[in-house]
Coordinates of C-alpha atoms in Angstrom, one line a residue:
M1 CA 70.8 -222.5 -75.3
S2 CA 73.0 -219.2 -74.2
Q3 CA 76.6 -219.0 -75.0
T4 CA 78.9 -217.1 -73.7
R5 CA 83.1 -216.8 -75.3
K6 CA 86.1 -216.1 -73.0
L7 CA 89.4 -216.5 -72.4
A8 CA 90.8 -219.8 -70.1
A9 CA 93.4 -221.8 -69.5
I10 CA 92.5 -225.1 -69.9
L11 CA 93.4 -228.8 -68.7
V12 CA 92.7 -231.6 -70.0
A13 CA 94.5 -234.8 -68.2
D14 CA 92.9 -238.4 -69.1
V15 CA 95.1 -242.0 -67.5
V16 CA 97.9 -243.8 -69.7
G17 CA 96.4 -247.2 -70.8
Y18 CA 93.1 -247.4 -68.8
S19 CA 91.6 -249.4 -71.2
R20 CA 94.7 -252.3 -70.3
L21 CA 94.6 -251.7 -66.2
A22 CA 90.7 -251.8 -66.6
G23 CA 90.9 -255.1 -68.0
S24 CA 92.9 -256.0 -65.8
D25 CA 91.2 -255.6 -62.6
E26 CA 88.4 -253.1 -63.4
D27 CA 86.8 -252.5 -60.4
R28 CA 89.9 -252.5 -58.8
T29 CA 91.1 -249.6 -61.1
L30 CA 87.5 -247.7 -60.9
A31 CA 88.1 -247.9 -57.2
R32 CA 91.4 -246.7 -56.8
L33 CA 90.6 -243.9 -59.5
R34 CA 87.6 -242.3 -57.1
A35 CA 90.0 -242.4 -54.4
L36 CA 92.7 -240.3 -56.4
R37 CA 90.3 -237.7 -57.5
S38 CA 89.0 -237.7 -54.0
D39 CA 92.2 -237.4 -52.3
L40 CA 94.7 -236.2 -54.4
I41 CA 93.2 -234.2 -57.6
N42 CA 89.8 -232.4 -56.8
P43 CA 91.7 -231.0 -54.0
T44 CA 94.2 -230.0 -56.3
I45 CA 92.6 -229.1 -58.6
A46 CA 90.2 -226.8 -55.6
V47 CA 93.2 -225.6 -53.9
H48 CA 94.6 -223.8 -57.1
N49 CA 91.4 -222.4 -57.9
G50 CA 90.5 -224.5 -61.0
R51 CA 86.9 -225.4 -62.3
V52 CA 85.8 -228.9 -63.0
V53 CA 84.0 -228.2 -66.5
K54 CA 82.8 -232.6 -66.5
L55 CA 84.9 -236.0 -66.4
M56 CA 85.1 -237.4 -70.5
G57 CA 85.5 -241.5 -68.8
D58 CA 89.4 -241.8 -67.0
G59 CA 89.9 -238.1 -68.6
T60 CA 89.1 -233.9 -66.8
L61 CA 88.0 -231.1 -68.4
V62 CA 89.4 -228.6 -66.4
E63 CA 88.9 -224.0 -66.7
F64 CA 91.1 -221.7 -64.5
R65 CA 91.9 -217.8 -65.3
S66 CA 95.5 -218.5 -64.5
V67 CA 98.2 -220.6 -67.1
V68 CA 100.4 -220.2 -63.5
D69 CA 97.8 -222.2 -61.8
A70 CA 96.3 -224.4 -64.3
V71 CA 100.8 -226.2 -64.4
R72 CA 100.7 -225.8 -60.5
C73 CA 98.6 -227.7 -60.4
A74 CA 99.5 -230.3 -63.0
I75 CA 103.0 -230.0 -61.5
E76 CA 101.4 -231.2 -57.4
M77 CA 99.0 -233.5 -59.6
Q78 CA 101.8 -235.9 -61.5
N79 CA 104.1 -235.3 -58.1
G80 CA 101.6 -236.9 -56.0
M81 CA 101.2 -239.6 -58.8
V82 CA 104.6 -240.1 -58.7
E83 CA 104.6 -240.6 -54.9
R84 CA 101.4 -242.7 -54.9
N85 CA 103.3 -245.2 -57.8
A86 CA 106.1 -246.0 -55.7
G87 CA 107.1 -249.1 -55.4
L88 CA 103.5 -250.4 -57.7
P89 CA 104.5 -253.2 -60.5
P90 CA 104.6 -251.0 -63.8
G91 CA 101.3 -253.2 -64.8
R92 CA 99.0 -251.2 -61.9
R93 CA 99.9 -247.8 -61.7
I94 CA 98.0 -245.6 -62.4
E95 CA 99.4 -242.3 -65.0
F96 CA 98.1 -239.9 -66.1
R97 CA 98.9 -237.6 -68.8
V98 CA 97.6 -233.7 -69.3
G99 CA 97.8 -231.3 -71.7
I100 CA 97.2 -227.3 -70.9
H101 CA 96.0 -224.8 -73.6
L102 CA 95.4 -221.0 -73.3
C103 CA 92.4 -219.9 -75.7
D104 CA 89.2 -217.8 -75.9
V105 CA 86.7 -220.5 -75.7
V106 CA 82.5 -220.9 -75.8
E107 CA 80.8 -221.0 -72.2
E108 CA 77.4 -222.4 -72.4
S109 CA 74.7 -221.3 -69.8
D110 CA 75.6 -225.2 -68.2
G111 CA 78.7 -224.6 -68.0
D112 CA 80.7 -227.1 -70.6
L113 CA 83.1 -225.6 -72.5
M114 CA 83.6 -225.3 -76.2
G115 CA 85.9 -225.0 -79.3
D116 CA 88.9 -225.9 -80.9
G117 CA 90.5 -224.3 -78.0
V118 CA 89.8 -227.1 -76.1
N119 CA 90.1 -229.5 -78.9
I120 CA 94.0 -228.4 -78.7
A121 CA 94.1 -229.1 -75.1
A122 CA 92.9 -232.3 -75.7
R123 CA 95.4 -233.5 -78.2
L124 CA 97.9 -232.6 -76.2
E125 CA 98.0 -234.6 -73.5
S126 CA 97.5 -237.2 -76.2
I127 CA 101.2 -236.7 -77.2
A128 CA 102.8 -236.1 -73.4
E129 CA 104.5 -238.3 -71.6
P130 CA 103.1 -240.3 -68.5
N131 CA 103.7 -238.7 -65.5
G132 CA 104.1 -235.9 -67.9
I133 CA 102.8 -232.1 -69.1
C134 CA 103.0 -230.1 -72.6
L135 CA 102.2 -226.7 -73.3
S136 CA 101.1 -225.0 -76.5
A137 CA 103.3 -222.1 -76.9
A138 CA 100.2 -219.9 -76.1
A139 CA 100.3 -220.6 -72.5
Y140 CA 103.7 -221.6 -71.8
E141 CA 104.0 -217.4 -72.9
Q142 CA 102.5 -217.0 -69.7
V143 CA 104.3 -219.2 -67.3
R144 CA 108.0 -218.9 -69.0
D145 CA 109.1 -215.6 -66.7
K146 CA 106.5 -217.0 -63.7
L147 CA 107.4 -219.4 -63.3
K148 CA 110.8 -221.7 -61.8
E149 CA 110.8 -224.6 -63.9
E150 CA 112.3 -226.4 -67.2
F151 CA 110.7 -226.2 -70.2
V152 CA 112.1 -228.3 -73.4
D153 CA 110.5 -227.2 -76.7
L154 CA 109.5 -229.3 -79.2
G155 CA 108.6 -227.1 -81.8
E156 CA 105.5 -227.2 -84.4
K157 CA 103.4 -230.3 -83.9
E158 CA 101.1 -231.8 -86.4
L159 CA 97.7 -232.9 -84.2
K160 CA 95.0 -234.2 -85.1
N161 CA 92.1 -232.7 -86.3
I162 CA 94.0 -229.3 -85.7
A163 CA 93.9 -227.3 -88.7
R164 CA 97.7 -225.8 -87.9
P165 CA 100.6 -227.1 -86.3
V166 CA 100.7 -225.9 -82.8
R167 CA 104.3 -225.0 -81.3
T168 CA 104.3 -227.1 -78.0
Y169 CA 106.7 -227.3 -74.2
R170 CA 107.5 -229.8 -72.4
L171 CA 107.6 -229.5 -69.2
R172 CA 110.9 -231.3 -67.1
M173 CA 109.3 -232.5 -64.1
R174 CA 111.8 -231.9 -61.1
D175 CA 112.9 -234.5 -57.7
T176 CA 109.6 -234.3 -55.6
V177 CA 111.5 -234.8 -52.4
P178 CA 113.1 -232.4 -50.7
K179 CA 117.2 -233.4 -49.7
T180 CA 118.3 -229.7 -47.8
D181 CA 120.2 -229.1 -44.7
L182 CA 116.9 -229.1 -42.4
A183 CA 116.6 -232.8 -43.0
A184 CA 119.8 -234.3 -45.1
T185 CA 118.7 -238.1 -44.6
A186 CA 114.8 -236.8 -45.8
G187 CA 113.3 -239.7 -49.1
S188 CA 117.4 -241.0 -48.8
S189 CA 118.5 -244.5 -48.3
E190 CA 121.3 -243.7 -45.4
Q191 CA 120.7 -245.6 -42.8
L192 CA 119.3 -243.2 -39.2
A193 CA 121.3 -244.3 -36.3
L194 CA 118.4 -246.6 -33.8
P195 CA 118.0 -244.3 -30.9
D196 CA 118.6 -245.7 -27.2
N197 CA 114.7 -246.1 -26.3
P198 CA 112.6 -249.0 -28.2
S199 CA 111.4 -247.1 -31.1
I200 CA 108.7 -247.7 -33.5
A201 CA 107.2 -246.5 -37.0
V202 CA 102.8 -246.9 -37.3
L203 CA 102.2 -246.9 -41.1
P204 CA 98.5 -246.4 -42.6
F205 CA 96.5 -249.3 -42.5
Q206 CA 95.4 -250.1 -45.7
N207 CA 92.0 -250.1 -46.6
M208 CA 90.8 -253.6 -48.2
G209 CA 86.6 -252.1 -48.0
G210 CA 87.8 -250.6 -52.7
D211 CA 85.2 -248.3 -50.8
P212 CA 87.3 -244.8 -51.0
E213 CA 84.7 -242.5 -48.7
Q214 CA 86.1 -245.3 -46.1
E215 CA 89.6 -244.0 -46.2
Y216 CA 89.9 -242.0 -43.8
F217 CA 88.8 -245.1 -41.3
A218 CA 91.9 -246.6 -42.1
D219 CA 94.0 -243.4 -41.4
G220 CA 92.0 -243.3 -38.3
L221 CA 93.0 -246.5 -36.9
A222 CA 96.8 -245.4 -37.4
E223 CA 96.3 -241.8 -36.3
D224 CA 95.1 -243.6 -33.1
I225 CA 97.6 -245.8 -32.3
I226 CA 100.1 -243.0 -33.1
T227 CA 98.1 -240.8 -30.5
R228 CA 98.4 -243.9 -27.7
L229 CA 102.1 -244.7 -28.5
S230 CA 103.6 -241.3 -28.2
R231 CA 102.8 -240.6 -25.0
L232 CA 105.1 -243.2 -23.5
R233 CA 108.0 -241.5 -22.3
W234 CA 109.8 -244.1 -23.1
L235 CA 108.8 -244.7 -26.7
F236 CA 110.3 -243.3 -30.0
V237 CA 107.4 -242.9 -32.3
S238 CA 107.9 -241.7 -35.8
A239 CA 105.9 -238.8 -36.1
R240 CA 103.0 -238.9 -38.0
N241 CA 103.7 -237.2 -41.4
S242 CA 106.5 -239.0 -41.8
L243 CA 104.7 -242.5 -42.2
F244 CA 102.0 -240.8 -44.0
T245 CA 104.3 -240.8 -46.9
Y246 CA 105.0 -244.9 -47.6
K247 CA 100.7 -244.8 -47.8
G248 CA 99.6 -246.3 -50.7
K249 CA 103.0 -248.0 -51.6
A250 CA 104.5 -251.0 -51.3
V251 CA 107.1 -251.3 -48.4
D252 CA 110.4 -252.9 -47.7
L253 CA 110.4 -253.4 -43.6
K254 CA 113.6 -252.2 -43.8
Q255 CA 113.8 -250.1 -45.7
V256 CA 111.9 -248.3 -43.6
G257 CA 113.8 -248.8 -40.4
R258 CA 116.7 -247.3 -42.3
E259 CA 114.4 -244.5 -43.3
L260 CA 113.3 -243.2 -40.2
G261 CA 115.8 -245.7 -37.4
V262 CA 113.0 -247.4 -36.2
R263 CA 113.1 -251.0 -35.1
Y264 CA 109.8 -252.3 -35.2
V265 CA 107.7 -251.6 -37.8
L266 CA 103.6 -252.0 -37.2
D267 CA 100.7 -252.6 -40.0
G268 CA 97.6 -253.9 -40.1
S269 CA 94.8 -253.1 -42.4
V270 CA 91.4 -252.7 -42.3
R271 CA 87.8 -254.3 -44.5
R272 CA 84.3 -252.6 -43.0
S273 CA 81.3 -254.4 -44.1
G274 CA 78.4 -253.2 -42.2
H275 CA 78.3 -252.7 -38.9
R276 CA 82.1 -255.1 -38.7
L277 CA 85.3 -254.5 -38.9
R278 CA 87.7 -256.4 -39.4
I279 CA 91.0 -255.8 -38.8
S280 CA 94.1 -257.1 -39.0
A281 CA 97.3 -256.0 -37.4
Q282 CA 101.2 -257.0 -37.4
V283 CA 104.3 -255.3 -36.0
S284 CA 108.0 -257.0 -37.8
D285 CA 111.5 -256.3 -36.3
T286 CA 113.5 -254.3 -39.3
S287 CA 116.7 -255.7 -38.4
T288 CA 116.1 -258.7 -40.0
G289 CA 112.3 -258.7 -41.3
V290 CA 111.0 -261.2 -38.9
Q291 CA 107.4 -260.8 -37.7
V292 CA 107.3 -260.7 -33.8
W293 CA 103.4 -260.2 -33.0
A294 CA 100.1 -260.5 -35.7
E295 CA 96.2 -260.4 -34.2
R296 CA 93.2 -260.7 -36.3
Y297 CA 90.0 -258.3 -35.1
D298 CA 86.6 -259.3 -36.2
V299 CA 84.2 -256.5 -33.8
E300 CA 81.2 -254.8 -33.9
L301 CA 82.1 -250.7 -35.0
S302 CA 80.8 -250.0 -31.2
E303 CA 83.9 -251.6 -29.8
F304 CA 86.7 -250.0 -32.4
F305 CA 87.9 -247.5 -29.6
A306 CA 88.7 -250.4 -26.7
L307 CA 90.1 -252.3 -29.9
Q308 CA 93.1 -249.5 -30.2
D309 CA 94.3 -250.2 -27.1
Q310 CA 94.1 -253.5 -27.7
I311 CA 95.9 -253.2 -30.5
A312 CA 98.6 -250.9 -29.2
E313 CA 98.7 -252.4 -25.8
S314 CA 100.2 -255.3 -27.2
V315 CA 102.7 -253.3 -29.4
I316 CA 103.8 -252.3 -25.6
A317 CA 104.3 -255.7 -24.7
T318 CA 106.1 -257.0 -27.0
I319 CA 108.3 -254.6 -27.2
E320 CA 109.6 -254.1 -23.8
P321 CA 107.1 -256.1 -21.2
R322 CA 108.9 -255.2 -18.1
L323 CA 107.8 -251.0 -18.5
Y324 CA 104.5 -252.5 -19.8
T325 CA 103.0 -252.2 -16.4
A326 CA 104.7 -249.5 -15.1
E327 CA 104.0 -247.0 -18.0
Q328 CA 100.3 -248.6 -19.3
Q329 CA 97.8 -246.0 -16.2
R330 CA 99.8 -242.8 -18.5
F331 CA 99.2 -245.2 -22.1
Q332 CA 94.8 -244.6 -20.9
S333 CA 93.5 -242.1 -22.6
R334 CA 89.4 -240.5 -23.8
S335 CA 87.7 -241.2 -26.9
P336 CA 84.7 -239.6 -28.2
T337 CA 81.6 -240.8 -27.1
N338 CA 80.2 -240.8 -31.0
L339 CA 82.2 -242.8 -33.4
D340 CA 80.7 -240.6 -36.3
A341 CA 82.6 -236.7 -34.8
W342 CA 85.4 -239.0 -34.7
G343 CA 85.3 -240.1 -38.6
F344 CA 84.6 -236.1 -39.0
V345 CA 87.6 -235.3 -36.8
M346 CA 89.4 -237.8 -39.4
K347 CA 88.3 -236.7 -42.2
A348 CA 89.1 -232.6 -41.5
M349 CA 93.2 -234.3 -40.7
P350 CA 94.1 -233.9 -44.3
Y351 CA 92.9 -230.1 -44.6
V352 CA 94.2 -228.4 -41.4
W353 CA 97.9 -229.3 -42.2
T354 CA 97.6 -227.6 -45.4
W355 CA 98.9 -223.6 -44.9
S356 CA 97.2 -223.5 -48.3
S357 CA 94.2 -221.4 -48.9
A358 CA 91.3 -220.3 -46.7
T359 CA 89.1 -222.5 -48.9
E360 CA 90.5 -225.4 -47.1
I361 CA 90.8 -224.2 -43.6
E362 CA 87.8 -224.0 -44.2
I363 CA 86.5 -227.7 -45.0
A364 CA 88.2 -228.5 -42.1
Q365 CA 86.5 -226.4 -39.9
G366 CA 83.2 -227.7 -41.8
F367 CA 84.0 -231.3 -40.8
L368 CA 85.4 -230.0 -37.0
K369 CA 82.1 -228.3 -36.3
Q370 CA 79.8 -231.4 -37.4
A371 CA 82.0 -233.1 -35.0
T372 CA 81.5 -230.3 -32.1
D373 CA 77.9 -230.5 -32.7
L374 CA 77.7 -234.2 -32.2
D375 CA 80.6 -234.5 -29.7
P376 CA 80.9 -230.4 -27.6
D377 CA 83.6 -231.9 -25.3
Y378 CA 85.5 -233.7 -27.9
P379 CA 88.7 -232.5 -26.9
R380 CA 90.7 -233.0 -30.5
A381 CA 87.8 -232.1 -32.5
N382 CA 88.1 -229.2 -30.1
S383 CA 91.5 -228.3 -30.0
L384 CA 91.7 -228.5 -33.8
L385 CA 88.8 -226.3 -34.1
A386 CA 91.2 -223.7 -32.3
W387 CA 93.8 -224.1 -34.6
A388 CA 91.7 -223.6 -37.6
H389 CA 90.8 -220.4 -36.3
A390 CA 94.0 -219.1 -35.5
A391 CA 95.5 -220.0 -39.0
R392 CA 93.1 -217.9 -40.3
V393 CA 94.3 -215.3 -38.4
L394 CA 97.7 -215.8 -39.1
S395 CA 97.3 -216.1 -42.7
G396 CA 95.0 -212.5 -42.8
W397 CA 91.6 -214.5 -43.9
A398 CA 90.3 -213.1 -40.4
N399 CA 90.2 -210.4 -37.7
A400 CA 91.8 -210.9 -35.2
A401 CA 89.9 -209.5 -32.4
D402 CA 87.2 -211.2 -33.8
I403 CA 88.6 -215.1 -33.5
L404 CA 90.5 -215.1 -30.5
P405 CA 88.6 -215.1 -28.0
T406 CA 86.9 -217.3 -29.5
S407 CA 90.3 -219.9 -30.5
R408 CA 91.7 -219.2 -26.4
A409 CA 88.5 -220.5 -25.2
L410 CA 88.2 -223.5 -27.8
A411 CA 91.9 -224.5 -26.8
Q412 CA 91.0 -223.5 -23.1
R413 CA 87.9 -226.1 -23.8
A414 CA 89.6 -228.3 -25.0
I415 CA 92.4 -228.5 -22.4
Q416 CA 89.6 -229.4 -19.5
G417 CA 88.7 -232.3 -21.6
D418 CA 91.5 -234.0 -21.4
P419 CA 94.5 -232.3 -19.8
E420 CA 96.7 -235.4 -20.5
D421 CA 96.7 -235.0 -24.8
P422 CA 99.4 -233.0 -26.2
W423 CA 97.1 -231.6 -29.1
T424 CA 95.3 -229.6 -26.7
H425 CA 98.1 -228.3 -25.5
L426 CA 100.0 -227.5 -29.4
A427 CA 97.0 -225.7 -30.2
A428 CA 96.7 -223.2 -27.0
G429 CA 100.8 -222.9 -27.7
F430 CA 99.0 -222.4 -31.6
V431 CA 96.9 -219.9 -30.4
H432 CA 99.0 -218.1 -27.7
M433 CA 102.1 -217.2 -30.2
I434 CA 99.6 -215.8 -32.7
S435 CA 98.5 -213.4 -29.9
R436 CA 101.6 -212.9 -29.2
G437 CA 101.8 -214.4 -25.7
F438 CA 105.0 -215.5 -25.8
D439 CA 105.4 -217.0 -22.1
S440 CA 102.7 -219.3 -22.3
A441 CA 103.2 -220.1 -26.2
V442 CA 106.7 -221.7 -24.5
R443 CA 104.9 -223.5 -21.6
E444 CA 102.5 -225.4 -23.7
L445 CA 104.2 -226.3 -26.2
N446 CA 107.3 -227.9 -23.7
E447 CA 103.9 -229.3 -21.8
A448 CA 102.8 -230.7 -25.1
I449 CA 106.6 -232.4 -25.5
E450 CA 106.3 -233.2 -22.0
L451 CA 103.3 -235.6 -22.3
N452 CA 104.8 -236.9 -26.4
P453 CA 108.6 -236.2 -26.3
S454 CA 107.9 -237.8 -29.8
F455 CA 105.6 -235.0 -31.3
A456 CA 107.8 -233.4 -33.8
F457 CA 104.8 -231.1 -34.7
A458 CA 105.2 -229.2 -31.4
H459 CA 108.9 -229.1 -31.4
S460 CA 108.3 -227.1 -35.4
I461 CA 105.6 -224.7 -33.5
L462 CA 107.9 -223.8 -30.8
G463 CA 110.4 -223.3 -32.6
S464 CA 108.6 -220.6 -34.4
T465 CA 107.4 -219.7 -31.1
Y466 CA 110.5 -219.0 -30.2
G467 CA 111.6 -217.4 -33.9
Y468 CA 108.9 -215.1 -33.1
G469 CA 110.1 -214.1 -29.6
G470 CA 113.3 -213.2 -30.7
M471 CA 115.4 -216.2 -30.0
P472 CA 116.8 -217.9 -33.3
A473 CA 119.1 -220.0 -31.6
E474 CA 116.6 -222.2 -30.1
G475 CA 114.5 -221.9 -32.6
L476 CA 117.2 -223.4 -34.8
D477 CA 117.7 -226.4 -32.3
H478 CA 113.9 -227.2 -32.4
L479 CA 113.6 -227.4 -36.5
E480 CA 116.5 -229.3 -35.8
I481 CA 114.9 -232.4 -33.1
A482 CA 111.3 -232.0 -35.6
G483 CA 113.3 -233.0 -38.8
R484 CA 115.0 -236.3 -36.7
L485 CA 111.7 -237.6 -35.2
S486 CA 110.0 -236.7 -38.8
P487 CA 112.9 -236.8 -41.5
R488 CA 109.8 -237.5 -43.8
D489 CA 107.6 -235.1 -43.1
H490 CA 104.8 -233.3 -45.3
T491 CA 105.0 -230.4 -43.7
Y492 CA 108.1 -229.4 -44.8
A493 CA 106.9 -226.3 -45.8
A494 CA 106.4 -225.0 -42.8
N495 CA 109.6 -226.3 -41.5
F496 CA 111.1 -224.0 -44.5
S497 CA 109.3 -221.1 -43.4
I498 CA 110.1 -221.0 -39.8
L499 CA 114.5 -221.6 -40.7
G500 CA 113.5 -218.7 -43.1
L501 CA 111.3 -216.4 -40.0
C502 CA 114.9 -217.8 -37.4
H503 CA 117.3 -216.3 -39.9
F504 CA 115.3 -213.5 -40.6
M505 CA 115.8 -213.0 -36.7
A506 CA 119.2 -213.0 -36.6
G507 CA 119.3 -210.6 -39.5
R508 CA 121.0 -213.2 -41.6
Y509 CA 118.2 -212.3 -44.8
A510 CA 120.2 -214.1 -47.9
D511 CA 120.2 -217.4 -45.9
A512 CA 116.2 -216.6 -45.3
V513 CA 114.9 -215.3 -48.5
E514 CA 116.9 -218.7 -50.1
C515 CA 114.5 -220.6 -46.7
E516 CA 111.9 -218.7 -48.2
C517 CA 112.2 -219.5 -51.7
R518 CA 111.3 -223.1 -51.1
A519 CA 108.7 -222.6 -48.3
V520 CA 107.1 -221.7 -51.7
E521 CA 108.0 -224.3 -54.2
L522 CA 106.6 -226.7 -51.8
R523 CA 103.0 -224.5 -51.3
P524 CA 102.5 -221.7 -53.6
H525 CA 99.8 -220.7 -51.5
F526 CA 101.1 -220.0 -47.8
G527 CA 100.9 -216.5 -47.6
S528 CA 103.5 -215.9 -44.3
A529 CA 105.8 -217.8 -46.3
W530 CA 105.6 -215.2 -48.9
R531 CA 105.2 -212.1 -46.5
T532 CA 108.4 -213.4 -45.0
Y533 CA 109.9 -214.0 -49.0
A534 CA 109.7 -210.1 -49.1
A535 CA 110.3 -209.0 -46.2
A536 CA 114.2 -210.6 -46.2
A537 CA 114.5 -209.8 -49.7
G538 CA 113.8 -206.6 -49.3
M539 CA 116.1 -206.9 -45.9
A540 CA 118.3 -208.1 -48.8
G541 CA 118.8 -206.1 -51.7
E542 CA 117.0 -208.6 -53.5
M543 CA 114.2 -205.8 -55.2
D544 CA 112.8 -208.4 -58.1
I545 CA 112.1 -210.5 -55.7
A546 CA 111.4 -209.2 -52.4
V547 CA 108.3 -207.2 -55.2
H548 CA 106.9 -210.0 -56.7
A549 CA 107.1 -212.2 -53.3
L550 CA 104.5 -209.4 -51.9
S551 CA 103.0 -209.2 -55.2
Q552 CA 101.6 -212.8 -53.8
A553 CA 101.8 -212.0 -50.5
K554 CA 99.0 -209.2 -51.8
R555 CA 97.5 -211.2 -54.2
L556 CA 96.2 -214.4 -50.3
Q557 CA 95.8 -211.5 -48.4
P558 CA 94.6 -208.3 -49.9
S559 CA 93.6 -206.8 -46.4
L560 CA 97.1 -207.5 -46.7
S561 CA 99.4 -203.6 -44.7
L562 CA 102.1 -202.2 -42.7
Q563 CA 99.5 -201.2 -40.8
W564 CA 97.8 -204.7 -40.8
V565 CA 101.6 -206.2 -39.5
D566 CA 102.3 -203.4 -36.4
K567 CA 99.5 -204.7 -35.3
F568 CA 98.7 -208.6 -35.6
H569 CA 102.0 -209.7 -37.3
P570 CA 103.1 -212.5 -34.1
I571 CA 106.5 -210.6 -34.4
V572 CA 106.3 -210.4 -30.1
H573 CA 108.9 -207.7 -30.2
Y574 CA 108.6 -204.1 -31.6
K575 CA 112.4 -204.2 -32.9
H576 CA 112.1 -206.9 -34.6
R577 CA 108.7 -206.5 -36.2
A578 CA 110.1 -202.8 -37.0
L579 CA 113.0 -204.9 -39.3
Y580 CA 110.2 -206.9 -41.0
V581 CA 108.1 -203.6 -42.0
E582 CA 110.9 -201.8 -43.2
G583 CA 112.1 -205.2 -45.8
L584 CA 108.1 -204.5 -46.4
R585 CA 107.6 -201.3 -46.7
I586 CA 111.1 -201.7 -49.9
A587 CA 109.2 -204.4 -51.4
G588 CA 106.1 -201.5 -52.3
L589 CA 104.1 -202.0 -48.9
R590 CA 102.7 -199.0 -48.0

């Protein structure tokens, strides 16, 4: 067997107390671990350019080309686990220890890695705290000046079966929930005022079947009910991204009501067996915790879409019977003709909004293409595919002249298929924004908001459109609305970047630097945020920051140039674009 030597950053992660967890409930533990690997661990590793070398029981050995990528991956994984464990009793929590080492390793022809360096990474993992990250001195030296993280020097450590002591550092984990003026209520226990009209939050449905492959099915049920309820102008519906922060957690309904500012909560569970579904759903009053409606459904898969309408209609009848008849007609929506097409769209959804990497956008496009192959006129699939194409252009991963015509055609086809679906107008507005079609973008995004006044993301993208159009005050107004509608939104990286853009357009360069800094802290692979970060820092005279931000922007978009910005950047007016170009020129872009 041939082998080669190379330098690599090695990450080893292992489950704390796996034997105890498996002994208590082996099937549930294995199912949760498989789901975590599918939904969190493997996607996070891929985003940070890692390679899973092998699984070792409940442990994972991963190779990175960069220690910075390895540490960022570990932080995102551990923060994700903290969120997923919130509300669970200690005995049911799955927690990881992580060890990271930079070393010379031997790579076998089958891709396996061997050597003392791998053993050191494994021993570092064993001395880490639950939810903790330990680094060797070799790894620490590579990140100490590159990451805004705090490291604690643990001194020389004797590691089992390692000949010499290893100097070790512990990463001090920070809070995972951002608290800013943009969303002062996010993650806080402060009670939001109830809106004047009836209000509801639809929590993610629990997947009771134990099969992680069916997780998307439970998520899709909640997604479609949210969409149907959101069509009612009189009903305040909490945004999807805030709601899905509660996924997998034991929640107190009164607390949900306080955090989201809603009177009612809909939650439930899904169990699939062969071609049949058993779904339970209930609505509770968050002010009292009293259940005001509950129902159970046992149906064939072919009845699934009618079932979604039935649940949502029952919720409406419970909350406000007097408005039910008047609004019922607007409430109806067209379901895709093929259940598998719908499933592919649900599988694509987690990858559409990451703002992180070309890889994730390509994964989304793959699922969406399969959906449109099965149902060419499916509006939601066409609108999301249009969005994904335009997002690649914005990130500099595709040629605008080649991609935008296709993107516009898909968006128009989606609108023709369902002009009453706000998502179709959102996608069309986004495509027009990327194309510098300011008036068309504003028109489509306002149409999306007219169809769904609770559409937080449409307000965010409209805020971005106003920012690119040189109207930062209007942009900030819509960002404020988005923050109220979705106070726990996981897309806050995008909102911070849009906020920074609006400050830049208003000439508040120092404020723009601060906002873009927060955006890239939340999404280190957010290329357009790094671009604005560099431009703002250049105009603010923060040269060290500007140079660093530009290097990151070029890492994510190697083709970035002043010519590209002038020709393809969405800033509409030349006088504003010239300031953006000047900031990047000061940062060192040519």
